[in-house]
Amino acid sequence: MRAFVGVLMMVVLTACGGRQVNVRTGTDDMSGGASIHVTNNANQAVNISVVSGGQDVFQKQVSANSREQIAVQGVPAGAVVTLKAATIDGSRTYTKENVTLSGTYMWQVP
C-alpha cells in the first residue's frame, strides 16, 4: 500500500510540474509593416477589410469624409489581396483588386 501511495504522489507531482508558457500581447502583425492610407469621401463611415484567400479580414472602421492610416493585421506581407470598403448601412461596397501588401497603399473611397 505504501508503494502505491508513493507512486501516486510521484504521478501527481509530475502532473502538477511547471511547463513552458509563451505569452504575447496584442494581435499578430503578419503584414511586415504594410498599411493602407484610406481617404473616405463617402457621406457615411465604411468598414475596411482585406480579402485574402477568400476570407475577409476586418481592419478598421473609417468615419465619413475622413482619412485613416491603417496598419494591416492578420495578412502576410507580400500577399496579393483585394481591399474592400463597405458602407455601414450595407448599401454600397467598394473594392480594389490585386493590391500587393508592402509599404503604404493609398486608397481613395469612392
mmCIF file of C-alpha atoms in Angstrom:
data_model
loop_
_atom_site.group_PDB
_atom_site.id
_atom_site.type_symbol
_atom_site.label_atom_id
_atom_site.label_comp_id
_atom_site.label_asym_id
_atom_site.label_seq_id
_atom_site.Cartn_x
_atom_site.Cartn_y
_atom_site.Cartn_z
ATOM 1 C CA MET A 1 0.000 0.000 0.000
ATOM 2 C CA ARG A 2 2.845 2.370 0.884
ATOM 3 C CA ALA A 3 4.459 1.761 -2.512
ATOM 4 C CA PHE A 4 1.155 2.565 -4.240
ATOM 5 C CA VAL A 5 0.819 5.868 -2.339
ATOM 6 C CA GLY A 6 4.430 6.743 -3.196
ATOM 7 C CA VAL A 7 3.841 6.090 -6.908
ATOM 8 C CA LEU A 8 0.573 8.046 -6.790
ATOM 9 C CA MET A 9 2.356 11.039 -5.182
ATOM 10 C CA MET A 10 5.034 10.960 -7.904
ATOM 11 C CA VAL A 11 2.379 10.951 -10.626
ATOM 12 C CA VAL A 12 0.535 13.881 -9.033
ATOM 13 C CA LEU A 13 3.722 15.899 -8.543
ATOM 14 C CA THR A 14 4.835 15.232 -12.112
ATOM 15 C CA ALA A 15 1.440 16.258 -13.497
ATOM 16 C CA CYS A 16 1.492 19.476 -11.466
ATOM 17 C CA GLY A 17 5.041 20.358 -12.507
ATOM 18 C CA GLY A 18 5.876 23.518 -14.402
ATOM 19 C CA ARG A 19 5.527 23.856 -18.130
ATOM 20 C CA GLN A 20 6.795 26.423 -20.566
ATOM 21 C CA VAL A 21 4.283 29.127 -21.474
ATOM 22 C CA ASN A 22 4.687 31.571 -24.351
ATOM 23 C CA VAL A 23 2.934 34.891 -23.607
ATOM 24 C CA ARG A 24 2.381 37.642 -26.171
ATOM 25 C CA THR A 25 0.350 40.836 -26.193
ATOM 26 C CA GLY A 26 -1.811 42.369 -28.899
ATOM 27 C CA THR A 27 -2.618 40.894 -32.266
ATOM 28 C CA ASP A 28 -0.189 39.329 -34.689
ATOM 29 C CA ASP A 29 1.090 41.766 -37.283
ATOM 30 C CA MET A 30 1.845 39.426 -40.143
ATOM 31 C CA SER A 31 1.986 42.164 -42.748
ATOM 32 C CA GLY A 32 5.556 43.259 -42.087
ATOM 33 C CA GLY A 33 4.612 46.924 -41.677
ATOM 34 C CA ALA A 34 2.195 47.186 -44.598
ATOM 35 C CA SER A 35 -0.509 49.797 -44.200
ATOM 36 C CA ILE A 36 -3.422 51.319 -46.075
ATOM 37 C CA HIS A 37 -3.961 55.070 -46.137
ATOM 38 C CA VAL A 38 -7.724 55.378 -46.682
ATOM 39 C CA THR A 39 -9.393 58.608 -47.751
ATOM 40 C CA ASN A 40 -13.135 58.112 -47.234
ATOM 41 C CA ASN A 41 -15.037 60.580 -49.401
ATOM 42 C CA ALA A 42 -18.393 58.915 -48.668
ATOM 43 C CA ASN A 43 -21.045 60.616 -46.545
ATOM 44 C CA GLN A 44 -21.037 57.689 -44.115
ATOM 45 C CA ALA A 45 -18.494 55.507 -42.366
ATOM 46 C CA VAL A 46 -17.043 52.466 -44.128
ATOM 47 C CA ASN A 47 -15.741 49.187 -42.741
ATOM 48 C CA ILE A 48 -12.338 48.402 -44.250
ATOM 49 C CA SER A 49 -11.412 44.759 -44.832
ATOM 50 C CA VAL A 50 -8.604 42.947 -46.611
ATOM 51 C CA VAL A 51 -9.754 39.917 -48.596
ATOM 52 C CA SER A 52 -7.053 37.246 -48.649
ATOM 53 C CA GLY A 53 -7.574 33.636 -49.684
ATOM 54 C CA GLY A 54 -11.305 34.227 -49.939
ATOM 55 C CA GLN A 55 -11.512 35.400 -46.311
ATOM 56 C CA ASP A 56 -12.488 38.933 -45.260
ATOM 57 C CA VAL A 57 -10.132 40.193 -42.551
ATOM 58 C CA PHE A 58 -11.723 43.254 -40.932
ATOM 59 C CA GLN A 59 -9.219 46.056 -40.288
ATOM 60 C CA LYS A 60 -10.995 49.200 -39.086
ATOM 61 C CA GLN A 61 -13.999 51.483 -39.491
ATOM 62 C CA VAL A 62 -13.219 54.839 -41.114
ATOM 63 C CA SER A 63 -15.543 57.769 -40.413
ATOM 64 C CA ALA A 64 -17.350 59.683 -43.150
ATOM 65 C CA ASN A 65 -15.291 62.304 -45.010
ATOM 66 C CA SER A 66 -12.070 61.468 -43.169
ATOM 67 C CA ARG A 67 -8.651 59.863 -43.577
ATOM 68 C CA GLU A 68 -7.082 56.985 -41.663
ATOM 69 C CA GLN A 69 -3.731 55.205 -41.754
ATOM 70 C CA ILE A 70 -4.438 51.520 -41.040
ATOM 71 C CA ALA A 71 -1.688 49.059 -40.134
ATOM 72 C CA VAL A 72 -2.744 45.807 -41.832
ATOM 73 C CA GLN A 73 -3.236 42.943 -39.378
ATOM 74 C CA GLY A 74 -3.703 39.226 -39.989
ATOM 75 C CA VAL A 75 -2.406 39.034 -43.572
ATOM 76 C CA PRO A 76 1.189 38.166 -44.531
ATOM 77 C CA ALA A 77 3.460 40.729 -46.153
ATOM 78 C CA GLY A 78 3.702 40.391 -49.919
ATOM 79 C CA ALA A 79 0.225 38.873 -50.230
ATOM 80 C CA VAL A 80 -1.836 39.973 -53.215
ATOM 81 C CA VAL A 81 -5.234 40.940 -51.810
ATOM 82 C CA THR A 82 -8.465 42.750 -52.526
ATOM 83 C CA LEU A 83 -9.295 45.823 -50.443
ATOM 84 C CA LYS A 84 -12.937 46.192 -49.502
ATOM 85 C CA ALA A 85 -14.838 49.170 -48.068
ATOM 86 C CA ALA A 86 -18.470 48.575 -47.144
ATOM 87 C CA THR A 87 -20.721 51.415 -46.017
ATOM 88 C CA ILE A 88 -22.123 50.852 -42.546
ATOM 89 C CA ASP A 89 -25.686 50.649 -43.847
ATOM 90 C CA GLY A 90 -24.625 47.974 -46.366
ATOM 91 C CA SER A 91 -25.876 49.924 -49.368
ATOM 92 C CA ARG A 92 -22.503 50.184 -51.160
ATOM 93 C CA THR A 93 -19.298 48.176 -51.363
ATOM 94 C CA TYR A 94 -16.130 49.461 -52.975
ATOM 95 C CA THR A 95 -13.243 47.165 -53.897
ATOM 96 C CA LYS A 96 -9.708 47.445 -55.194
ATOM 97 C CA GLU A 97 -8.287 44.197 -56.571
ATOM 98 C CA ASN A 98 -4.722 42.936 -56.979
ATOM 99 C CA VAL A 99 -3.097 45.032 -54.247
ATOM 100 C CA THR A 100 0.295 43.763 -53.040
ATOM 101 C CA LEU A 101 0.759 44.354 -49.307
ATOM 102 C CA SER A 102 4.033 46.220 -48.932
ATOM 103 C CA GLY A 103 4.717 49.693 -47.615
ATOM 104 C CA THR A 104 1.765 52.083 -47.612
ATOM 105 C CA TYR A 105 -1.000 51.758 -50.181
ATOM 106 C CA MET A 106 -3.023 54.938 -50.831
ATOM 107 C CA TRP A 107 -6.734 54.249 -51.391
ATOM 108 C CA GLN A 108 -9.495 56.737 -52.050
ATOM 109 C CA VAL A 109 -13.113 55.641 -51.463
ATOM 110 C CA PRO A 110 -15.214 56.082 -53.610
#
